[in-house]
XYZ file of C-alpha atoms in Angstrom:
656
model
C -19.258 -37.746 57.353
C -19.919 -39.176 53.919
C -17.894 -41.314 51.530
C -18.354 -41.037 47.780
C -16.656 -41.721 44.467
C -16.109 -39.954 41.170
C -18.030 -41.784 38.476
C -17.969 -41.491 34.680
C -21.093 -43.240 33.354
C -20.457 -41.913 29.837
C -17.343 -44.117 29.738
C -19.151 -47.352 30.638
C -21.822 -49.497 29.055
C -25.252 -48.631 30.407
C -25.678 -52.233 31.511
C -22.983 -51.650 34.158
C -24.659 -48.711 35.907
C -27.141 -50.678 37.961
C -24.515 -53.183 39.094
C -22.163 -50.359 40.041
C -24.888 -48.621 42.035
C -25.776 -51.841 43.843
C -22.123 -52.558 44.696
C -21.503 -49.002 45.853
C -24.583 -49.008 48.073
C -23.566 -52.317 49.625
C -20.062 -50.948 50.200
C -21.276 -47.753 51.893
C -20.939 -45.094 49.190
C -23.302 -42.153 49.752
C -22.453 -39.830 46.844
C -21.233 -39.872 43.270
C -19.826 -36.950 41.292
C -20.596 -36.933 37.573
C -20.581 -34.761 34.472
C -17.495 -32.542 34.632
C -16.166 -33.743 31.254
C -19.417 -34.773 29.570
C -20.403 -31.727 27.498
C -20.241 -33.662 24.221
C -22.794 -36.157 25.602
C -25.035 -33.464 27.058
C -24.957 -31.336 23.866
C -23.794 -33.670 21.097
C -24.720 -31.119 18.427
C -25.209 -27.396 18.776
C -28.503 -26.639 20.502
C -29.474 -30.327 20.886
C -29.468 -31.313 24.562
C -29.746 -34.890 25.765
C -30.336 -35.474 29.468
C -31.891 -38.905 29.066
C -28.732 -40.778 29.988
C -28.051 -38.460 32.943
C -31.627 -38.919 34.142
C -31.144 -42.672 33.992
C -27.884 -42.549 35.938
C -29.194 -40.211 38.624
C -32.402 -42.228 38.915
C -30.568 -45.545 39.260
C -28.242 -44.267 41.967
C -31.033 -42.424 43.755
C -32.932 -45.693 44.031
C -29.984 -46.992 46.051
C -29.994 -43.872 48.275
C -26.865 -42.496 46.604
C -26.942 -38.766 45.949
C -25.313 -36.930 43.044
C -22.936 -33.991 42.859
C -23.634 -32.697 39.369
C -20.917 -30.775 37.537
C -21.189 -28.127 34.883
C -19.184 -29.631 31.981
C -17.489 -26.431 30.901
C -13.891 -27.625 31.337
C -14.127 -29.614 28.094
C -16.191 -27.993 25.338
C -17.190 -30.390 22.539
C -15.088 -30.454 19.395
C -17.891 -28.975 17.302
C -17.619 -25.808 19.416
C -13.845 -25.568 18.953
C -14.269 -26.206 15.223
C -16.908 -23.526 14.786
C -15.283 -20.974 17.095
C -11.518 -21.560 17.232
C -11.148 -18.145 18.871
C -12.306 -19.681 22.186
C -9.031 -21.643 22.413
C -6.421 -20.228 24.775
C -3.355 -18.477 23.406
C -0.056 -19.246 25.109
C 2.460 -16.702 26.366
C 4.315 -17.239 23.066
C 1.334 -15.782 21.192
C 0.344 -19.117 19.611
C -2.990 -20.847 20.179
C -2.490 -24.003 22.196
C -3.289 -27.307 20.572
C -6.517 -29.018 21.495
C -6.460 -32.680 22.347
C -6.468 -32.919 26.123
C -8.637 -30.690 28.338
C -9.088 -27.199 29.717
C -8.249 -25.449 26.427
C -11.052 -22.900 26.578
C -10.480 -19.247 27.325
C -12.799 -18.449 30.223
C -12.869 -14.764 29.163
C -14.040 -15.481 25.626
C -17.561 -14.021 25.134
C -18.384 -16.883 22.767
C -17.290 -19.493 25.281
C -19.127 -17.727 28.103
C -22.326 -17.661 26.002
C -22.212 -21.389 25.319
C -21.088 -22.210 28.867
C -23.973 -20.221 30.284
C -26.426 -21.894 27.917
C -25.437 -25.450 28.809
C -25.472 -24.527 32.507
C -28.940 -22.976 32.167
C -30.228 -26.074 30.402
C -28.838 -28.332 33.115
C -30.096 -26.333 36.086
C -33.566 -25.900 34.564
C -33.752 -29.636 34.006
C -32.472 -30.639 37.454
C -33.627 -27.789 39.678
C -35.555 -29.112 42.652
C -34.518 -32.719 42.083
C -33.771 -34.093 45.583
C -31.206 -36.550 44.197
C -28.910 -33.632 43.245
C -27.005 -32.941 46.465
C -24.759 -30.151 45.130
C -23.355 -28.512 42.004
C -19.698 -28.320 41.080
C -18.662 -25.538 38.700
C -16.217 -26.587 35.975
C -13.132 -28.561 37.116
C -9.832 -27.539 38.741
C -10.005 -23.919 37.659
C -6.691 -22.113 37.334
C -5.512 -18.550 36.844
C -5.134 -19.384 33.160
C -2.321 -17.486 31.363
C -4.283 -16.959 28.167
C -2.909 -14.169 25.965
C -5.639 -14.031 23.320
C -6.918 -10.682 22.074
C -9.934 -10.865 24.398
C -7.741 -11.408 27.443
C -5.390 -8.630 26.345
C -8.314 -6.231 26.032
C -9.816 -7.237 29.350
C -6.427 -6.954 31.030
C -5.991 -3.415 29.710
C -9.476 -2.469 30.915
C -8.712 -4.080 34.294
C -5.554 -1.964 34.594
C -7.370 1.237 33.620
C -10.063 0.512 36.208
C -7.346 0.080 38.816
C -4.989 2.941 37.898
C -7.318 5.357 36.054
C -4.975 6.188 33.168
C -1.669 5.389 31.472
C 0.259 7.707 33.781
C -1.009 5.746 36.764
C -0.049 2.450 35.135
C 3.415 3.731 34.185
C 4.015 4.968 37.716
C 2.801 1.732 39.354
C 4.908 -0.411 37.015
C 8.021 1.768 37.206
C 8.104 1.809 33.424
C 10.944 4.324 33.216
C 13.181 1.239 33.462
C 14.329 -0.050 30.049
C 12.310 2.696 28.323
C 9.122 0.784 28.988
C 6.659 3.654 29.356
C 3.305 3.208 27.636
C 2.097 6.007 25.377
C -0.880 4.022 24.079
C -3.134 1.455 25.722
C -2.428 -0.954 22.851
C 1.209 -1.158 23.949
C 0.237 -3.020 27.127
C 0.944 -6.686 26.570
C 0.815 -9.684 28.926
C 4.151 -11.185 29.986
C 5.766 -13.175 27.190
C 7.292 -16.640 27.238
C 10.581 -15.237 28.510
C 11.210 -16.294 32.129
C 9.088 -13.997 34.286
C 12.144 -13.049 36.359
C 13.436 -11.218 33.247
C 10.260 -9.170 32.936
C 8.620 -6.328 34.816
C 7.617 -7.805 38.216
C 4.815 -5.262 38.701
C 3.314 -6.207 35.329
C 3.672 -9.915 36.140
C 1.945 -9.630 39.524
C -0.956 -7.632 38.115
C -1.202 -10.174 35.291
C -1.546 -12.889 37.973
C -4.173 -10.816 39.802
C -6.121 -10.284 36.592
C -6.012 -13.978 35.705
C -7.102 -14.910 39.218
C -9.932 -12.370 39.100
C -10.988 -13.828 35.738
C -11.367 -17.289 37.285
C -13.352 -15.820 40.178
C -15.532 -13.866 37.743
C -16.296 -17.023 35.762
C -17.284 -18.786 38.986
C -19.411 -15.795 39.985
C -21.297 -15.743 36.679
C -21.913 -19.489 36.741
C -23.081 -19.303 40.349
C -25.576 -16.575 39.491
C -26.829 -18.625 36.538
C -27.523 -21.546 38.866
C -29.023 -19.330 41.578
C -31.556 -17.826 39.161
C -33.159 -21.272 38.907
C -32.375 -22.800 42.298
C -31.707 -20.836 45.479
C -31.188 -23.827 47.744
C -28.760 -26.302 46.216
C -25.193 -25.786 47.523
C -22.541 -24.853 44.964
C -18.787 -25.401 44.939
C -15.821 -25.842 42.637
C -12.778 -28.049 43.153
C -9.384 -26.529 43.940
C -6.170 -28.292 43.081
C -2.507 -27.430 43.481
C -0.741 -26.160 40.375
C 1.670 -23.500 39.172
C -1.231 -21.210 38.262
C -3.163 -21.428 41.518
C -5.824 -18.718 41.627
C -6.468 -16.718 44.773
C -8.549 -19.328 46.598
C -10.121 -16.722 48.877
C -11.583 -14.898 45.887
C -12.432 -18.081 43.994
C -14.648 -19.419 46.784
C -16.057 -16.096 47.945
C -19.623 -16.643 46.669
C -19.606 -20.435 46.911
C -21.217 -22.410 49.688
C -18.292 -24.646 50.520
C -14.709 -25.363 49.507
C -13.706 -28.509 47.630
C -10.188 -29.844 47.161
C -8.544 -32.559 45.067
C -6.293 -34.364 47.539
C -3.419 -36.510 46.299
C -0.961 -37.099 49.169
C 2.480 -38.453 48.253
C 2.903 -42.191 47.846
C 6.640 -42.131 48.561
C 7.412 -41.207 52.164
C 10.827 -39.474 52.293
C 13.363 -40.447 54.944
C 14.664 -36.871 55.202
C 12.877 -35.052 58.068
C 13.236 -31.807 56.131
C 10.975 -33.095 53.358
C 7.574 -31.942 54.585
C 5.367 -34.448 52.837
C 2.155 -34.388 54.854
C -0.954 -32.912 53.249
C -2.109 -31.799 56.699
C -1.014 -28.254 55.777
C -3.183 -28.193 52.638
C -6.166 -29.642 54.484
C -5.860 -26.913 57.117
C -5.513 -24.359 54.302
C -8.761 -25.543 52.706
C -10.594 -25.433 56.039
C -9.363 -21.886 56.570
C -10.549 -20.473 53.232
C -14.117 -20.121 54.507
C -13.416 -21.074 58.142
C -15.701 -24.079 57.916
C -15.825 -27.726 56.842
C -14.934 -28.581 53.273
C -15.216 -31.447 50.784
C -12.574 -33.641 49.188
C -13.830 -33.914 45.631
C -11.007 -36.200 44.486
C -9.099 -38.445 46.880
C -6.166 -40.747 46.162
C -7.312 -44.282 45.283
C -4.453 -46.014 43.475
C -1.230 -45.551 41.506
C -1.244 -42.261 39.620
C -0.040 -41.909 36.053
C -0.858 -39.499 33.260
C 1.090 -36.260 33.522
C 4.026 -38.309 34.851
C 4.979 -42.002 34.733
C 3.059 -44.244 37.110
C 3.657 -43.829 40.820
C 3.885 -46.707 43.295
C 0.616 -48.151 44.545
C -0.750 -46.832 47.843
C 0.694 -48.773 50.783
C -1.660 -50.815 52.893
C -3.550 -48.399 55.112
C -3.008 -45.299 52.945
C -6.463 -45.265 51.365
C -8.168 -45.404 54.739
C -5.599 -43.345 56.613
C -5.473 -40.417 54.209
C -9.273 -40.270 54.033
C -9.521 -40.239 57.831
C -6.781 -37.596 57.969
C -8.964 -35.394 55.760
C -12.072 -36.038 57.852
C -10.501 -35.144 61.188
C -8.973 -31.950 59.719
C -12.318 -30.638 58.549
C -13.641 -32.548 55.542
C -17.210 -33.689 55.983
C -17.268 -35.509 52.631
C -14.534 -37.475 50.841
C -15.002 -38.685 47.271
C -12.370 -41.059 45.900
C -11.110 -40.675 42.363
C -12.347 -42.836 40.868
C -14.694 -45.826 41.149
C -13.142 -47.773 38.296
C -9.902 -47.231 36.390
C -10.506 -45.998 32.837
C -9.936 -48.397 29.952
C -9.410 -45.611 27.420
C -7.948 -42.129 27.291
C -4.853 -40.495 28.750
C -5.875 -41.160 32.372
C -6.128 -44.934 31.980
C -3.211 -45.323 34.404
C -4.567 -42.894 36.997
C -6.007 -45.765 38.960
C -9.307 -45.881 40.772
C -10.637 -48.120 43.507
C -11.162 -50.952 41.023
C -8.490 -51.889 38.488
C -9.043 -52.484 34.764
C -10.062 -56.056 35.594
C -13.166 -54.769 37.415
C -12.702 -57.348 40.161
C -12.396 -56.612 43.907
C -8.784 -56.090 44.946
C -6.814 -55.038 48.008
C -7.690 -51.367 47.520
C -11.372 -52.147 47.155
C -11.366 -54.161 50.380
C -9.609 -51.323 52.210
C -12.095 -48.832 50.753
C -14.932 -51.047 51.978
C -13.412 -51.085 55.458
C -13.109 -47.290 55.275
C -16.831 -46.960 54.570
C -17.595 -49.085 57.639
C -15.143 -47.102 59.757
C -16.672 -43.775 58.753
C -20.085 -45.056 59.788
C -18.621 -45.543 63.291
C -17.437 -41.962 63.490
C -20.775 -40.140 63.490
C -19.882 -39.047 67.015
C -17.520 -36.544 65.347
C -20.201 -35.034 63.096
C -21.054 -32.244 65.540
C -17.482 -31.529 66.596
C -15.188 -28.785 65.364
C -11.565 -27.698 65.547
C -10.412 -24.946 67.886
C -6.878 -23.744 67.179
C -4.547 -21.682 69.334
C -2.082 -21.191 66.480
C -2.460 -19.802 62.963
C -0.201 -19.605 59.916
C -0.831 -16.834 57.396
C -0.912 -17.797 53.715
C -0.751 -15.107 51.040
C -1.573 -16.042 47.422
C 0.085 -12.814 46.256
C 3.298 -13.595 48.129
C 3.354 -17.042 46.543
C 2.830 -15.477 43.109
C 5.549 -12.872 43.708
C 8.090 -15.542 44.629
C 7.179 -17.516 41.508
C 7.808 -14.395 39.435
C 11.169 -13.667 41.069
C 12.731 -16.692 42.803
C 14.872 -15.306 45.603
C 17.753 -17.759 45.741
C 18.591 -21.389 45.017
C 16.294 -23.641 47.037
C 14.051 -20.881 48.395
C 10.399 -21.955 48.668
C 7.580 -19.875 50.118
C 5.317 -22.882 50.677
C 8.122 -24.862 52.296
C 8.543 -22.112 54.882
C 4.873 -22.389 55.776
C 4.996 -26.174 55.935
C 8.160 -26.078 58.079
C 6.314 -24.193 60.806
C 3.165 -26.259 60.282
C 5.121 -29.499 60.624
C 6.783 -28.258 63.814
C 3.443 -27.360 65.395
C 2.029 -30.699 64.278
C 4.892 -32.525 65.996
C 3.601 -31.234 69.340
C -0.047 -32.019 68.691
C -1.263 -28.460 68.105
C -4.366 -27.625 66.101
C -3.447 -25.121 63.387
C -5.512 -22.810 61.222
C -4.124 -21.558 57.902
C -5.693 -18.155 57.289
C -5.406 -15.080 55.052
C -3.522 -12.009 56.242
C -6.739 -10.030 56.812
C -8.315 -12.694 59.044
C -9.465 -11.963 62.586
C -6.373 -12.973 64.573
C -7.668 -12.125 68.039
C -8.560 -15.742 68.866
C -4.990 -17.029 68.431
C -2.212 -17.207 71.000
C 0.407 -17.547 68.249
C 0.440 -16.296 64.652
C 3.208 -17.161 62.174
C 3.469 -15.082 58.994
C 6.389 -16.301 56.869
C 7.783 -13.999 54.164
C 4.971 -11.474 53.807
C 6.714 -10.165 50.711
C 3.996 -7.836 49.423
C 3.056 -4.989 51.761
C -0.664 -4.375 51.961
C -1.754 -1.717 54.420
C -4.747 -3.696 55.697
C -2.608 -6.752 56.445
C 0.179 -4.761 58.092
C -2.273 -2.941 60.338
C -3.896 -6.274 61.206
C -0.585 -7.705 62.420
C 0.285 -4.600 64.440
C -3.169 -4.663 66.020
C -2.731 -8.317 66.929
C 0.592 -7.744 68.702
C -0.545 -4.502 70.384
C -3.443 -6.447 71.893
C -1.116 -9.091 73.360
C -0.495 -11.573 70.560
C 2.729 -13.396 69.763
C 3.780 -13.004 66.121
C 6.563 -14.593 64.075
C 7.800 -12.900 60.893
C 10.581 -14.237 58.680
C 13.094 -13.134 56.079
C 11.802 -11.442 52.911
C 8.941 -9.741 54.739
C 7.966 -6.187 53.806
C 10.258 -6.170 50.769
C 7.757 -4.998 48.148
C 4.954 -2.472 47.915
C 1.515 -3.483 46.679
C 2.708 -3.168 43.064
C 5.565 -5.665 43.553
C 8.193 -2.929 43.532
C 10.921 -2.716 46.173
C 10.405 -0.219 48.999
C 13.156 2.380 49.526
C 13.755 1.643 53.194
C 15.787 -0.713 55.319
C 14.166 -4.103 55.664
C 11.735 -5.266 56.842
C 10.424 -1.726 56.116
C 6.880 -1.469 57.542
C 7.664 -4.103 60.200
C 10.846 -2.489 61.619
C 9.064 -0.881 64.561
C 7.187 -4.077 65.321
C 10.278 -6.311 65.446
C 12.520 -3.701 67.063
C 15.309 -4.290 64.563
C 16.260 -3.876 60.944
C 18.353 -5.707 58.365
C 21.827 -4.200 58.045
C 22.609 -6.469 55.094
C 21.321 -9.631 53.515
C 23.142 -12.504 51.867
C 21.314 -14.872 49.465
C 23.613 -17.845 50.167
C 21.469 -20.364 48.282
C 22.735 -23.882 48.895
C 25.616 -22.600 51.010
C 25.620 -23.697 54.654
C 26.048 -21.724 57.852
C 25.147 -22.319 61.489
C 23.300 -20.309 64.105
C 23.366 -20.650 67.883
C 20.333 -19.793 70.034
C 20.266 -18.243 73.509
C 20.478 -21.698 75.114
C 23.595 -22.691 73.171
C 21.836 -24.998 70.683
C 23.338 -24.993 67.198
C 21.406 -25.353 63.939
C 22.302 -25.436 60.264
C 20.898 -22.716 58.033
C 21.040 -22.034 54.296
C 19.414 -20.131 51.416
C 19.161 -16.735 53.088
C 20.920 -14.742 55.810
C 19.537 -11.464 57.153
C 22.153 -9.732 59.294
C 20.114 -7.990 61.947
C 20.748 -4.667 63.688
C 18.928 -4.386 67.028
C 17.124 -1.368 68.447
C 14.631 -2.516 71.089
C 14.843 -6.223 70.228
C 17.044 -8.898 71.775
C 18.893 -11.646 69.948
C 17.186 -15.018 70.187
C 19.925 -16.569 68.025
C 23.162 -15.453 66.367
C 25.216 -16.646 63.440
C 27.928 -18.964 64.674
C 30.481 -18.962 61.859
C 31.982 -16.953 59.032
C 31.984 -13.210 58.753
C 28.551 -12.898 60.396
C 29.580 -14.697 63.571
C 27.947 -13.222 66.702
C 25.555 -11.128 64.615
C 21.808 -11.617 65.312
C 19.915 -14.028 63.051
C 16.680 -14.419 65.053
C 15.258 -11.626 67.193
C 12.596 -11.124 69.855
C 10.917 -7.817 70.655
C 8.299 -6.902 73.215
C 5.900 -4.465 71.605
C 3.047 -2.925 73.609
C 1.225 -5.923 75.099
C 2.635 -8.540 72.731
C 5.801 -10.057 71.341
C 7.176 -10.128 67.789
C 9.885 -12.539 66.609
C 11.845 -12.293 63.387
C 13.626 -15.287 61.838
C 16.201 -13.914 59.425
C 17.367 -17.186 57.918
C 16.031 -20.571 56.810
C 16.873 -23.599 58.917
C 16.417 -27.314 59.029
C 13.485 -28.900 60.833
C 15.253 -29.269 64.189
C 15.383 -25.474 64.626
C 11.682 -25.014 63.875
C 10.736 -27.792 66.276
C 12.768 -26.315 69.140
C 11.681 -22.758 68.312
C 7.999 -23.683 68.143
C 8.325 -25.707 71.354
C 9.564 -22.580 73.155
C 6.809 -20.446 71.644
C 4.128 -22.912 72.730
C 5.496 -22.928 76.267
C 5.613 -19.114 76.395
C 2.101 -18.676 74.998
C 0.491 -21.461 77.022
C -0.447 -23.637 74.052
C -0.799 -27.264 75.266
C 1.993 -29.452 73.987
C 2.250 -33.206 73.518
C 5.806 -34.427 73.994
C 7.461 -37.517 72.600
C 5.239 -38.099 69.580
C 6.983 -40.447 67.122
C 7.975 -38.898 63.800
C 5.061 -38.771 61.421
C 2.330 -39.010 64.069
C -0.183 -36.197 63.651
C -2.695 -35.177 66.287
C -5.937 -33.294 65.791
C -8.263 -32.424 68.651
C -11.965 -31.932 67.971
C -14.572 -30.726 70.451
C -18.314 -30.268 70.797
C -17.893 -27.857 73.749
C -18.535 -30.745 76.116
C -16.234 -33.584 75.102
C -12.877 -33.564 73.357
C -11.774 -36.231 70.895
C -8.070 -36.623 70.161
C -7.279 -38.102 66.747
C -3.865 -39.761 66.330
C -2.794 -40.482 62.738
C 0.433 -42.351 62.009
C 1.469 -40.739 58.725
C 4.597 -42.862 58.327
C 5.785 -46.270 57.190
C 6.879 -47.294 60.696
C 4.666 -48.597 63.494
C 4.281 -46.157 66.374
C 3.565 -46.517 70.081
C 2.092 -43.508 71.904
C 1.775 -43.670 75.708
C -1.334 -41.892 77.002
C -1.172 -39.689 80.128
C -4.147 -41.612 81.503
C -6.415 -44.430 80.274
C -8.687 -43.148 77.491
C -11.627 -44.647 75.630
C -11.009 -45.462 71.959
C -14.035 -44.823 69.765
C -12.381 -46.903 67.044
C -11.956 -50.128 69.042
C -14.551 -49.354 71.782
C -12.178 -50.105 74.659
C -10.119 -48.145 77.159
C -6.407 -47.890 76.384
C -3.263 -46.943 78.299
C -1.307 -46.529 75.067
C -1.916 -46.483 71.344
C -0.174 -48.853 68.971
C -0.592 -47.637 65.411
C 0.379 -49.445 62.256
C 1.604 -47.344 59.316
C -1.170 -44.943 58.198
C -3.493 -46.106 60.960
C -5.658 -43.758 63.013
C -7.108 -44.078 66.487
C -9.433 -41.606 68.175
C -9.771 -41.351 71.941
C -12.160 -39.376 74.091
C -10.277 -37.130 76.467
């Protein structure tokens, strides 16, 4: 486990570098990340490369045993490149080139941009290949599925479609272009979605446009990776994912990379409403599941945030340490805080780092220092790993499809996933977040909310899992669309009807309307947003609607299929339903369950095949007391304990 910081030497006087390195080393920092926005310093004029300052920085920090993650600076081309080649600037969905002035303006499909990006990357890797101080490479910064509509992207998109569908007839058929007289008679008629709301436009076109954009990001990563690998076959390579409207397909983005990196900014306001699923535990488990191995936090919350929005509150006492430890126990082996010192200039001057503008030690710095000491205590966890009995399936294409066509007021694909994740977390379960084609045989329980887009491989994978004895949960809006994002002419949930032993007689998108359901034990729960009215064949009703015209009609079903069981949740409920439902599923599948955990307390169990370590994190603003079933040894305080008393955002780890 290593602690690091993001550092921007180009923004500070050279006289400060040595002092910063000395302070970091004394504090416990092991890594710095540099260079992601420094192209204008690396190549100040076309063809003139200056690595002297980078050599000095890397050398200074190396002397203090601090390694470097070196970034390719391709997110921010220098202004001379934009001036000479304005065609490399992205074009918006309105057909107008976006204005330069912030960052990320380049079109990653532009041949001119790719030529210059490859050249600066080649120069960097040739200069630094084999240098032991360079611990890893990061490609670009926070890559997205950029919605660039320039002529290059249009041409590549058309070629991408022809490669996929062979000819215009295939494209017209896949897109259902007979609607609104939209059939293409010439390849030049194919245009990306416009700046109209996507819900007004062809959903098949919009989904393939997302796939193309996502593939473009993955292709850029692939090319940059190969450029680095031609000079250095050993140094690990990554890029840093972040959460945005234009998320790429993370599974494709990281396919050729050595490890996953994530920019982690947990919320600073803790909501009182239990139905606001605020924990970043879900996203940490998602990142671990992309490559089914440990990952890196490339940017971690360090202070008040402010740039794209007004300034947030400052992190509460304990948040800096607690959120870093939360990431470590859920699979991060490295956490770098953004940033070492708050910028004095530029738009991000209020996105605070460990040190404030004053450059004097403050509360956050002292907590960060304590974190570094704490992490040094936790080397016992270095050779441990997470074994999960439960998995949640995440589909980037389903998320994209719901963004294209929002289903009803309040409906959120990600919130459905986090509702189940939060419920499992409440009972101390380890959870993997995996793609729909993952090997599911190791799990006792798999939850696949709203698998909207039917892909044969994924459907067969779920059937195989249940046939072989697994317990599966599907939810409303599953099996609605074919692979092209067109509706399937069949009763819902179409391809899953046989599996769940029921079908949907009718559905009602009630949005913010409220109804209630009652389960088999007589418990009542509020539901909203969506109501599937189920018609049973081989299934039994787990719950029924309890009011209105749907009263006594099934809302949640259970079906025994071959050696397994498939559930279907036809509505969207508040957190109390998911907690009770998941509790029953854990009991039926034999997944160990911790009872009575205070709200906000998260539990992760790590093992080395010999010992188990149980990590309790109080992700709330209230102190928590957790009785232990027997006295256990705390590796944090080095004493045996009968119970744990955790302050807000505090973690304790006991050996089972």
